[in-house]
Amino acid sequence: MPVTVKEGQAQVVLVGCGAPNRGMGWYHAVQMLKEKCPSAALCFVVEPWFLGAGSEGPGGPEFVAWQKDVETKFGVEFVSAMSDLPAVPEGVKRLALISGRTADNPKLLTQCIGSKCSTIYLEKPGAPTVAELETMRDEAAAANVTVKMGYNKNVCKYVRKAREYQDANGGTITFVSNNTYENTPASLGECFERNREGMLKNMVIHELALLVSFFDVSVENIESCVADKEFSSCQTLKGPSGADFTDMDKIKFTIKTKTGKEVTVVGDRCGGEVSWAAVEADGKEVFRHSMPDEEDKANVTVLENEYPGAMPYFFSQDPDYITVKERVASHCVTGCEAEGVATIEVAVETLRVAEYLTPTLTEQLS
């Protein structure tokens, strides 16, 4: 039977699922199917690749097996295109969660608006370029469609704790984002090709969104950006296709603004499973809160056992993904404020900062 949208729920269309255990869209689906987001009823999955040319390629058989299981157990409908969706039932609000390839997002947003989605949850960074994201912002505004962004670190505990400490005690903040790729040419080459938008538009884009949201960072307000050359690394590696890709495997930089704020960002693709925010005063670290913290580790262990082989960062950030989805879904249904959730306006400035900093930092590391 098809999914029933209950009172107080949005009809959710997941656009771009990806492969089980690897795709961010897949993990969003898993959380909604487990009813972790009470205001979100996952009704449709739109997956052009695995329901098309990719059905027999890498990840295809696993996706088809998962699809059959979800259809049978939950009644979710799978389609290959937005045009295959039925009309929105009277009195129901439709929420699109776009989690496809960044390059596809502009056309997917247009299709979601055409499919009468009143709210769109758009995964970071939103679009390949500032110009495309600005066009998307304006298109959504003209259609009276709200676009919220999947910048989950804006609502996560370790960021909040560090900001609260700094507000009360002063000091400067460093945000450290780590990932678990193997430090080998093959592993990093695959990463560089799959995330070809680059380190600043991909892995540390969340940190840039924090800087835009909470630290007055904008292109016009940046006074200086200095890379830590001793820590940072930029490589050219071959991806699975055989083509060369140049990107940073780790980066550390400090931004000072014209309004007197200072903040440091660290990103390390091979740095491990733990990320954190630290506050320094007089050259010494005086506060640190990590993700996951001790409270979260029990949940991480449960999820690791439930989904063996899945991307580790799914588990450490599990509560934050739930928070953002639930706030956006509740906003879709009731119109209430999605507290702390980044808007597409924040996303535009974040992408502007990423495009501004990429050549600056690349030059410093050359």
mmCIF file of C-alpha atoms in Angstrom:
data_model
loop_
_atom_site.group_PDB
_atom_site.id
_atom_site.type_symbol
_atom_site.label_atom_id
_atom_site.label_comp_id
_atom_site.label_asym_id
_atom_site.label_seq_id
_atom_site.Cartn_x
_atom_site.Cartn_y
_atom_site.Cartn_z
ATOM 1 C CA MET A 1 0.000 0.000 0.000
ATOM 2 C CA PRO A 2 1.184 3.555 -0.694
ATOM 3 C CA VAL A 3 2.441 5.590 2.224
ATOM 4 C CA THR A 4 -0.249 7.465 4.141
ATOM 5 C CA VAL A 5 0.600 11.091 4.918
ATOM 6 C CA LYS A 6 -0.715 11.722 8.404
ATOM 7 C CA GLU A 7 -1.897 15.012 9.819
ATOM 8 C CA GLY A 8 1.109 17.175 10.640
ATOM 9 C CA GLN A 9 3.343 15.476 8.078
ATOM 10 C CA ALA A 10 4.842 16.620 4.794
ATOM 11 C CA GLN A 11 4.790 14.322 1.757
ATOM 12 C CA VAL A 12 8.512 13.855 1.135
ATOM 13 C CA VAL A 13 10.045 13.218 -2.271
ATOM 14 C CA LEU A 14 13.686 12.111 -2.036
ATOM 15 C CA VAL A 15 15.435 13.213 -5.224
ATOM 16 C CA GLY A 16 18.736 11.395 -5.722
ATOM 17 C CA CYS A 17 19.168 8.466 -3.365
ATOM 18 C CA GLY A 18 22.551 7.046 -4.289
ATOM 19 C CA ALA A 19 23.906 3.645 -3.386
ATOM 20 C CA PRO A 20 23.077 1.910 -0.100
ATOM 21 C CA ASN A 21 25.726 2.530 2.572
ATOM 22 C CA ARG A 22 27.334 5.325 0.508
ATOM 23 C CA GLY A 23 24.754 7.830 -0.712
ATOM 24 C CA MET A 24 23.696 10.676 1.561
ATOM 25 C CA GLY A 25 20.218 10.389 0.096
ATOM 26 C CA TRP A 26 20.091 6.744 1.112
ATOM 27 C CA TYR A 27 20.855 7.660 4.719
ATOM 28 C CA HIS A 28 18.193 10.378 4.691
ATOM 29 C CA ALA A 29 15.742 7.697 3.522
ATOM 30 C CA VAL A 30 16.818 5.287 6.249
ATOM 31 C CA GLN A 31 16.214 7.879 8.954
ATOM 32 C CA MET A 32 12.750 8.758 7.651
ATOM 33 C CA LEU A 33 11.763 5.104 7.221
ATOM 34 C CA LYS A 34 12.713 4.567 10.875
ATOM 35 C CA GLU A 35 10.340 7.472 11.726
ATOM 36 C CA LYS A 36 13.146 9.556 13.227
ATOM 37 C CA CYS A 37 11.557 12.683 11.719
ATOM 38 C CA PRO A 38 7.908 12.755 12.860
ATOM 39 C CA SER A 39 6.911 15.530 10.433
ATOM 40 C CA ALA A 40 8.310 13.722 7.362
ATOM 41 C CA ALA A 41 6.524 10.936 5.487
ATOM 42 C CA LEU A 42 8.814 9.496 2.809
ATOM 43 C CA CYS A 43 6.458 8.692 -0.073
ATOM 44 C CA PHE A 44 8.595 8.755 -3.220
ATOM 45 C CA VAL A 45 12.213 8.159 -4.234
ATOM 46 C CA VAL A 46 13.323 9.672 -7.549
ATOM 47 C CA GLU A 47 16.521 7.940 -8.670
ATOM 48 C CA PRO A 48 17.444 8.536 -12.333
ATOM 49 C CA TRP A 49 20.795 6.706 -12.276
ATOM 50 C CA PHE A 50 20.118 3.408 -10.541
ATOM 51 C CA LEU A 51 16.685 3.138 -12.145
ATOM 52 C CA GLY A 52 18.297 3.821 -15.510
ATOM 53 C CA ALA A 53 21.764 3.433 -16.973
ATOM 54 C CA GLY A 54 23.380 2.571 -13.637
ATOM 55 C CA SER A 55 21.122 -0.333 -12.713
ATOM 56 C CA GLU A 56 23.716 -2.981 -13.548
ATOM 57 C CA GLY A 57 26.853 -0.965 -12.784
ATOM 58 C CA PRO A 58 28.669 -0.552 -9.444
ATOM 59 C CA GLY A 59 26.112 -0.292 -6.655
ATOM 60 C CA GLY A 60 23.210 -1.038 -9.007
ATOM 61 C CA PRO A 61 22.303 -4.549 -7.808
ATOM 62 C CA GLU A 62 22.529 -3.415 -4.170
ATOM 63 C CA PHE A 63 20.217 -0.507 -4.886
ATOM 64 C CA VAL A 64 17.648 -2.711 -6.638
ATOM 65 C CA ALA A 65 17.650 -5.156 -3.708
ATOM 66 C CA TRP A 66 17.159 -2.295 -1.237
ATOM 67 C CA GLN A 67 14.426 -0.778 -3.420
ATOM 68 C CA LYS A 68 12.428 -4.019 -3.440
ATOM 69 C CA ASP A 69 12.752 -4.305 0.331
ATOM 70 C CA VAL A 70 11.584 -0.729 0.917
ATOM 71 C CA GLU A 71 8.688 -1.054 -1.527
ATOM 72 C CA THR A 72 7.505 -4.225 0.186
ATOM 73 C CA LYS A 73 7.918 -3.145 3.804
ATOM 74 C CA PHE A 74 7.009 0.540 3.618
ATOM 75 C CA GLY A 75 5.052 1.159 0.414
ATOM 76 C CA VAL A 76 7.453 3.845 -0.844
ATOM 77 C CA GLU A 77 7.176 4.366 -4.613
ATOM 78 C CA PHE A 78 10.351 4.510 -6.733
ATOM 79 C CA VAL A 79 10.429 6.429 -10.018
ATOM 80 C CA SER A 80 13.186 7.470 -12.403
ATOM 81 C CA ALA A 81 12.031 11.050 -13.056
ATOM 82 C CA MET A 82 10.147 13.863 -11.343
ATOM 83 C CA SER A 83 7.667 13.812 -14.227
ATOM 84 C CA ASP A 84 6.522 10.368 -13.051
ATOM 85 C CA LEU A 85 5.166 11.735 -9.766
ATOM 86 C CA PRO A 86 1.392 11.967 -9.264
ATOM 87 C CA ALA A 87 -0.315 15.239 -8.414
ATOM 88 C CA VAL A 88 -0.120 16.502 -4.846
ATOM 89 C CA PRO A 89 -3.278 15.490 -2.954
ATOM 90 C CA GLU A 90 -5.487 18.316 -1.762
ATOM 91 C CA GLY A 91 -4.484 19.611 1.644
ATOM 92 C CA VAL A 92 -1.029 17.991 1.534
ATOM 93 C CA LYS A 93 2.290 19.858 1.497
ATOM 94 C CA ARG A 94 5.046 18.340 -0.668
ATOM 95 C CA LEU A 95 8.686 18.599 0.428
ATOM 96 C CA ALA A 96 11.525 17.737 -1.953
ATOM 97 C CA LEU A 97 14.825 16.587 -0.489
ATOM 98 C CA ILE A 98 17.412 17.006 -3.238
ATOM 99 C CA SER A 99 20.480 14.861 -2.597
ATOM 100 C CA GLY A 100 21.763 14.198 -6.096
ATOM 101 C CA ARG A 101 24.937 15.198 -7.876
ATOM 102 C CA THR A 102 25.725 18.867 -7.357
ATOM 103 C CA ALA A 103 25.893 19.439 -11.132
ATOM 104 C CA ASP A 104 22.302 18.177 -11.504
ATOM 105 C CA ASN A 105 20.809 20.368 -8.785
ATOM 106 C CA PRO A 106 19.795 23.381 -10.927
ATOM 107 C CA LYS A 107 17.594 21.280 -13.220
ATOM 108 C CA LEU A 108 16.322 19.187 -10.305
ATOM 109 C CA LEU A 109 15.199 22.305 -8.441
ATOM 110 C CA THR A 110 13.310 23.482 -11.526
ATOM 111 C CA GLN A 111 11.627 20.077 -11.764
ATOM 112 C CA CYS A 112 10.726 20.121 -8.062
ATOM 113 C CA ILE A 113 9.078 23.508 -8.429
ATOM 114 C CA GLY A 114 7.184 22.168 -11.440
ATOM 115 C CA SER A 115 6.046 19.195 -9.349
ATOM 116 C CA LYS A 116 4.412 21.559 -6.841
ATOM 117 C CA CYS A 117 6.879 21.186 -3.999
ATOM 118 C CA SER A 118 6.237 24.057 -1.582
ATOM 119 C CA THR A 119 9.527 23.543 0.287
ATOM 120 C CA ILE A 120 12.882 22.230 -0.909
ATOM 121 C CA TYR A 121 15.651 20.809 1.266
ATOM 122 C CA LEU A 122 18.805 21.201 -0.818
ATOM 123 C CA GLU A 123 22.017 19.388 0.042
ATOM 124 C CA LYS A 124 25.243 21.366 0.148
ATOM 125 C CA PRO A 125 26.752 23.193 -1.668
ATOM 126 C CA GLY A 126 23.552 23.561 -3.721
ATOM 127 C CA ALA A 127 25.073 24.161 -7.160
ATOM 128 C CA PRO A 128 28.456 24.040 -8.895
ATOM 129 C CA THR A 129 28.774 27.831 -9.132
ATOM 130 C CA VAL A 130 27.578 30.995 -7.437
ATOM 131 C CA ALA A 131 25.815 32.147 -10.612
ATOM 132 C CA GLU A 132 23.795 28.921 -10.826
ATOM 133 C CA LEU A 133 22.845 29.036 -7.147
ATOM 134 C CA GLU A 134 21.761 32.678 -7.449
ATOM 135 C CA THR A 135 19.543 31.722 -10.402
ATOM 136 C CA MET A 136 18.050 28.884 -8.338
ATOM 137 C CA ARG A 137 17.416 31.272 -5.431
ATOM 138 C CA ASP A 138 15.624 33.721 -7.692
ATOM 139 C CA GLU A 139 13.619 30.982 -9.444
ATOM 140 C CA ALA A 140 12.396 29.598 -6.130
ATOM 141 C CA ALA A 141 11.525 33.066 -4.813
ATOM 142 C CA ALA A 142 9.492 33.826 -7.942
ATOM 143 C CA ALA A 143 7.529 30.610 -7.404
ATOM 144 C CA ASN A 144 7.076 31.314 -3.666
ATOM 145 C CA VAL A 145 8.987 28.131 -2.817
ATOM 146 C CA THR A 146 11.144 28.036 0.317
ATOM 147 C CA VAL A 147 14.637 26.542 -0.016
ATOM 148 C CA LYS A 148 16.484 25.365 3.095
ATOM 149 C CA MET A 149 19.989 23.941 3.069
ATOM 150 C CA GLY A 150 21.402 20.728 4.493
ATOM 151 C CA TYR A 151 24.180 22.441 6.435
ATOM 152 C CA ASN A 152 23.721 20.199 9.465
ATOM 153 C CA LYS A 153 26.696 21.565 11.389
ATOM 154 C CA ASN A 154 24.765 24.806 11.875
ATOM 155 C CA VAL A 155 22.625 22.935 14.410
ATOM 156 C CA CYS A 156 25.073 20.401 15.852
ATOM 157 C CA LYS A 157 26.090 20.144 19.478
ATOM 158 C CA TYR A 158 29.846 20.591 19.260
ATOM 159 C CA VAL A 159 29.508 23.843 17.311
ATOM 160 C CA ARG A 160 26.895 25.177 19.717
ATOM 161 C CA LYS A 161 28.996 24.298 22.785
ATOM 162 C CA ALA A 162 32.105 25.992 21.395
ATOM 163 C CA ARG A 163 30.200 29.129 20.401
ATOM 164 C CA GLU A 164 28.586 29.308 23.842
ATOM 165 C CA TYR A 165 31.988 29.006 25.518
ATOM 166 C CA GLN A 166 33.474 31.702 23.303
ATOM 167 C CA ASP A 167 30.524 34.033 23.907
ATOM 168 C CA ALA A 168 31.007 33.683 27.665
ATOM 169 C CA ASN A 169 34.798 33.644 27.870
ATOM 170 C CA GLY A 170 36.279 35.071 24.662
ATOM 171 C CA GLY A 171 39.096 33.477 22.697
ATOM 172 C CA THR A 172 39.294 32.280 19.087
ATOM 173 C CA ILE A 173 37.629 29.202 17.589
ATOM 174 C CA THR A 174 39.103 26.478 15.400
ATOM 175 C CA PHE A 175 36.752 24.113 13.569
ATOM 176 C CA VAL A 176 38.307 20.748 12.670
ATOM 177 C CA SER A 177 36.590 18.516 10.100
ATOM 178 C CA ASN A 178 38.016 15.019 9.607
ATOM 179 C CA ASN A 179 37.142 12.141 7.295
ATOM 180 C CA THR A 180 38.217 8.526 6.995
ATOM 181 C CA TYR A 181 39.664 8.044 3.528
ATOM 182 C CA GLU A 182 42.784 5.917 3.320
ATOM 183 C CA ASN A 183 45.908 7.984 2.761
ATOM 184 C CA THR A 184 46.685 6.283 -0.556
ATOM 185 C CA PRO A 185 46.673 7.552 -4.157
ATOM 186 C CA ALA A 186 43.853 5.147 -5.048
ATOM 187 C CA SER A 187 41.571 6.166 -2.167
ATOM 188 C CA LEU A 188 42.219 9.900 -2.462
ATOM 189 C CA GLY A 189 42.056 9.768 -6.275
ATOM 190 C CA GLU A 190 38.585 8.230 -6.064
ATOM 191 C CA CYS A 191 37.614 10.912 -3.548
ATOM 192 C CA PHE A 192 38.968 13.721 -5.748
ATOM 193 C CA GLU A 193 37.039 12.460 -8.780
ATOM 194 C CA ARG A 194 33.742 11.797 -6.973
ATOM 195 C CA ASN A 195 33.922 15.144 -5.155
ATOM 196 C CA ARG A 196 35.359 17.040 -8.076
ATOM 197 C CA GLU A 197 33.969 20.372 -6.892
ATOM 198 C CA GLY A 198 36.979 20.402 -4.576
ATOM 199 C CA MET A 199 37.782 20.508 -0.877
ATOM 200 C CA LEU A 200 36.355 23.971 -0.185
ATOM 201 C CA LYS A 201 33.100 23.341 -2.064
ATOM 202 C CA ASN A 202 32.702 19.883 -0.603
ATOM 203 C CA MET A 203 34.270 18.727 2.638
ATOM 204 C CA VAL A 204 34.783 22.055 4.437
ATOM 205 C CA ILE A 205 31.805 23.826 2.872
ATOM 206 C CA HIS A 206 29.983 23.120 6.162
ATOM 207 C CA GLU A 207 32.644 25.060 8.052
ATOM 208 C CA LEU A 208 32.433 27.936 5.572
ATOM 209 C CA ALA A 209 28.672 28.011 6.178
ATOM 210 C CA LEU A 210 29.385 28.342 9.903
ATOM 211 C CA LEU A 211 31.701 31.262 9.186
ATOM 212 C CA VAL A 212 29.059 32.974 7.057
ATOM 213 C CA SER A 213 26.249 32.260 9.535
ATOM 214 C CA PHE A 214 27.973 33.145 12.803
ATOM 215 C CA PHE A 215 31.285 34.976 12.222
ATOM 216 C CA ASP A 216 30.429 37.807 9.808
ATOM 217 C CA VAL A 217 32.456 36.206 7.015
ATOM 218 C CA SER A 218 31.655 37.377 3.501
ATOM 219 C CA VAL A 219 33.810 37.970 0.470
ATOM 220 C CA GLU A 220 33.677 41.709 1.065
ATOM 221 C CA ASN A 221 34.469 41.394 4.798
ATOM 222 C CA ILE A 222 37.532 39.125 4.554
ATOM 223 C CA GLU A 223 40.637 41.073 5.509
ATOM 224 C CA SER A 224 43.054 38.146 5.210
ATOM 225 C CA CYS A 225 43.157 34.394 4.698
ATOM 226 C CA VAL A 226 46.420 32.626 5.506
ATOM 227 C CA ALA A 227 47.094 28.937 4.911
ATOM 228 C CA ASP A 228 49.176 26.835 7.287
ATOM 229 C CA LYS A 229 51.618 25.536 4.695
ATOM 230 C CA GLU A 230 53.260 23.067 7.052
ATOM 231 C CA PHE A 231 49.960 21.260 7.691
ATOM 232 C CA SER A 232 48.259 21.642 4.319
ATOM 233 C CA SER A 233 48.690 19.439 1.247
ATOM 234 C CA CYS A 234 47.549 19.701 -2.377
ATOM 235 C CA GLN A 235 48.000 16.776 -4.792
ATOM 236 C CA THR A 236 47.273 15.767 -8.374
ATOM 237 C CA LEU A 237 46.048 12.154 -8.504
ATOM 238 C CA LYS A 238 44.391 9.848 -10.987
ATOM 239 C CA GLY A 239 40.761 8.982 -10.383
ATOM 240 C CA PRO A 240 39.078 5.684 -11.320
ATOM 241 C CA SER A 241 38.425 7.063 -14.823
ATOM 242 C CA GLY A 242 42.158 7.532 -15.392
ATOM 243 C CA ALA A 243 41.868 11.322 -15.539
ATOM 244 C CA ASP A 244 43.960 13.588 -13.295
ATOM 245 C CA PHE A 245 42.323 15.560 -10.492
ATOM 246 C CA THR A 246 44.015 18.231 -8.369
ATOM 247 C CA ASP A 247 42.682 18.940 -4.902
ATOM 248 C CA MET A 248 43.665 19.435 -1.295
ATOM 249 C CA ASP A 249 43.748 16.308 0.830
ATOM 250 C CA LYS A 250 44.156 18.496 3.910
ATOM 251 C CA ILE A 251 43.969 22.214 4.549
ATOM 252 C CA LYS A 252 44.297 24.614 7.479
ATOM 253 C CA PHE A 253 43.678 28.331 7.182
ATOM 254 C CA THR A 254 42.853 31.315 9.356
ATOM 255 C CA ILE A 255 40.469 34.084 8.304
ATOM 256 C CA LYS A 256 40.453 37.545 9.822
ATOM 257 C CA THR A 257 37.555 39.863 9.032
ATOM 258 C CA LYS A 258 37.486 43.615 8.649
ATOM 259 C CA THR A 259 35.100 43.703 11.605
ATOM 260 C CA GLY A 260 37.703 42.152 13.907
ATOM 261 C CA LYS A 261 36.744 38.467 14.029
ATOM 262 C CA GLU A 262 39.195 35.595 13.641
ATOM 263 C CA VAL A 263 38.463 31.912 13.021
ATOM 264 C CA THR A 264 40.487 28.906 11.857
ATOM 265 C CA VAL A 265 39.278 25.980 9.732
ATOM 266 C CA VAL A 266 40.981 22.586 9.406
ATOM 267 C CA GLY A 267 39.935 19.869 6.970
ATOM 268 C CA ASP A 268 41.691 16.509 6.686
ATOM 269 C CA ARG A 269 40.282 13.810 4.405
ATOM 270 C CA CYS A 270 42.389 11.174 6.197
ATOM 271 C CA GLY A 271 42.157 12.606 9.717
ATOM 272 C CA GLY A 272 39.879 9.995 11.302
ATOM 273 C CA GLU A 273 36.305 9.732 12.553
ATOM 274 C CA VAL A 274 36.310 12.543 15.142
ATOM 275 C CA SER A 275 35.761 16.234 14.358
ATOM 276 C CA TRP A 276 35.770 19.027 16.919
ATOM 277 C CA ALA A 277 35.649 22.713 17.744
ATOM 278 C CA ALA A 278 38.271 24.196 20.051
ATOM 279 C CA VAL A 279 38.690 27.595 21.676
ATOM 280 C CA GLU A 280 42.146 29.073 22.272
ATOM 281 C CA ALA A 281 43.143 31.943 24.546
ATOM 282 C CA ASP A 282 46.666 33.331 24.835
ATOM 283 C CA GLY A 283 47.953 30.607 22.532
ATOM 284 C CA LYS A 284 46.560 27.734 24.622
ATOM 285 C CA GLU A 285 43.544 25.514 24.041
ATOM 286 C CA VAL A 286 41.032 26.165 26.825
ATOM 287 C CA PHE A 287 37.978 24.337 25.501
ATOM 288 C CA ARG A 288 37.181 21.485 23.125
ATOM 289 C CA HIS A 289 34.004 19.619 22.244
ATOM 290 C CA SER A 290 34.110 16.706 19.830
ATOM 291 C CA MET A 291 31.713 14.978 17.466
ATOM 292 C CA PRO A 292 30.859 12.333 18.427
ATOM 293 C CA ASP A 293 31.148 13.026 22.138
ATOM 294 C CA GLU A 294 30.764 10.401 24.871
ATOM 295 C CA GLU A 295 26.984 10.805 24.822
ATOM 296 C CA ASP A 296 26.875 10.080 21.077
ATOM 297 C CA LYS A 297 29.295 7.152 20.941
ATOM 298 C CA ALA A 298 26.752 4.599 22.128
ATOM 299 C CA ASN A 299 24.475 5.601 19.249
ATOM 300 C CA VAL A 300 27.393 5.348 16.804
ATOM 301 C CA THR A 301 28.094 1.789 17.959
ATOM 302 C CA VAL A 302 24.454 0.793 17.467
ATOM 303 C CA LEU A 303 24.400 2.271 13.959
ATOM 304 C CA GLU A 304 27.715 0.646 13.000
ATOM 305 C CA ASN A 305 26.241 -2.734 13.878
ATOM 306 C CA GLU A 306 22.978 -1.984 12.084
ATOM 307 C CA TYR A 307 24.594 -0.703 8.872
ATOM 308 C CA PRO A 308 27.996 -2.390 8.526
ATOM 309 C CA GLY A 309 30.129 -0.855 5.810
ATOM 310 C CA ALA A 310 28.252 2.455 5.654
ATOM 311 C CA MET A 311 30.127 5.761 5.587
ATOM 312 C CA PRO A 312 31.313 6.464 9.170
ATOM 313 C CA TYR A 313 30.334 10.137 9.062
ATOM 314 C CA PHE A 314 26.666 9.120 8.721
ATOM 315 C CA PHE A 315 26.772 7.809 12.259
ATOM 316 C CA SER A 316 28.692 10.597 13.970
ATOM 317 C CA GLN A 317 26.354 13.207 12.465
ATOM 318 C CA ASP A 318 23.176 11.113 12.736
ATOM 319 C CA PRO A 319 21.378 13.343 15.312
ATOM 320 C CA ASP A 320 22.104 16.493 13.312
ATOM 321 C CA TYR A 321 20.708 15.072 10.060
ATOM 322 C CA ILE A 322 17.532 14.238 11.957
ATOM 323 C CA THR A 323 17.304 17.717 13.468
ATOM 324 C CA VAL A 324 17.637 19.551 10.153
ATOM 325 C CA LYS A 325 15.139 17.287 8.326
ATOM 326 C CA GLU A 326 12.595 17.510 11.104
ATOM 327 C CA ARG A 327 12.810 21.301 11.316
ATOM 328 C CA VAL A 328 12.483 21.683 7.545
ATOM 329 C CA ALA A 329 9.574 19.216 7.355
ATOM 330 C CA SER A 330 7.797 20.949 10.225
ATOM 331 C CA HIS A 331 8.332 24.297 8.480
ATOM 332 C CA CYS A 332 6.855 22.847 5.285
ATOM 333 C CA VAL A 333 3.694 21.734 7.089
ATOM 334 C CA THR A 334 3.128 24.572 9.559
ATOM 335 C CA GLY A 335 5.165 27.518 8.295
ATOM 336 C CA CYS A 336 7.015 27.709 11.636
ATOM 337 C CA GLU A 337 10.612 28.927 11.645
ATOM 338 C CA ALA A 338 13.209 26.251 10.905
ATOM 339 C CA GLU A 339 15.447 27.401 13.747
ATOM 340 C CA GLY A 340 19.154 27.437 12.943
ATOM 341 C CA VAL A 341 18.735 25.920 9.475
ATOM 342 C CA ALA A 342 20.691 27.719 6.765
ATOM 343 C CA THR A 343 18.777 29.484 4.011
ATOM 344 C CA ILE A 344 19.669 29.534 0.337
ATOM 345 C CA GLU A 345 20.875 33.119 0.874
ATOM 346 C CA VAL A 346 23.461 31.808 3.341
ATOM 347 C CA ALA A 347 24.363 29.116 0.811
ATOM 348 C CA VAL A 348 24.970 31.690 -1.915
ATOM 349 C CA GLU A 349 27.399 33.640 0.265
ATOM 350 C CA THR A 350 29.058 30.415 1.434
ATOM 351 C CA LEU A 351 29.685 29.385 -2.156
ATOM 352 C CA ARG A 352 30.965 32.888 -2.957
ATOM 353 C CA VAL A 353 33.472 32.530 -0.117
ATOM 354 C CA ALA A 354 34.514 29.054 -1.355
ATOM 355 C CA GLU A 355 35.080 30.348 -4.886
ATOM 356 C CA TYR A 356 37.037 33.318 -3.541
ATOM 357 C CA LEU A 357 39.246 31.241 -1.237
ATOM 358 C CA THR A 358 40.046 28.322 -3.558
ATOM 359 C CA PRO A 359 42.495 30.177 -5.831
ATOM 360 C CA THR A 360 43.858 32.153 -2.874
ATOM 361 C CA LEU A 361 44.744 29.036 -0.902
ATOM 362 C CA THR A 362 45.875 27.046 -3.939
ATOM 363 C CA GLU A 363 48.324 29.815 -4.791
ATOM 364 C CA GLN A 364 49.667 29.895 -1.235
ATOM 365 C CA LEU A 365 50.254 26.120 -1.360
ATOM 366 C CA SER A 366 51.875 26.044 -4.800
#
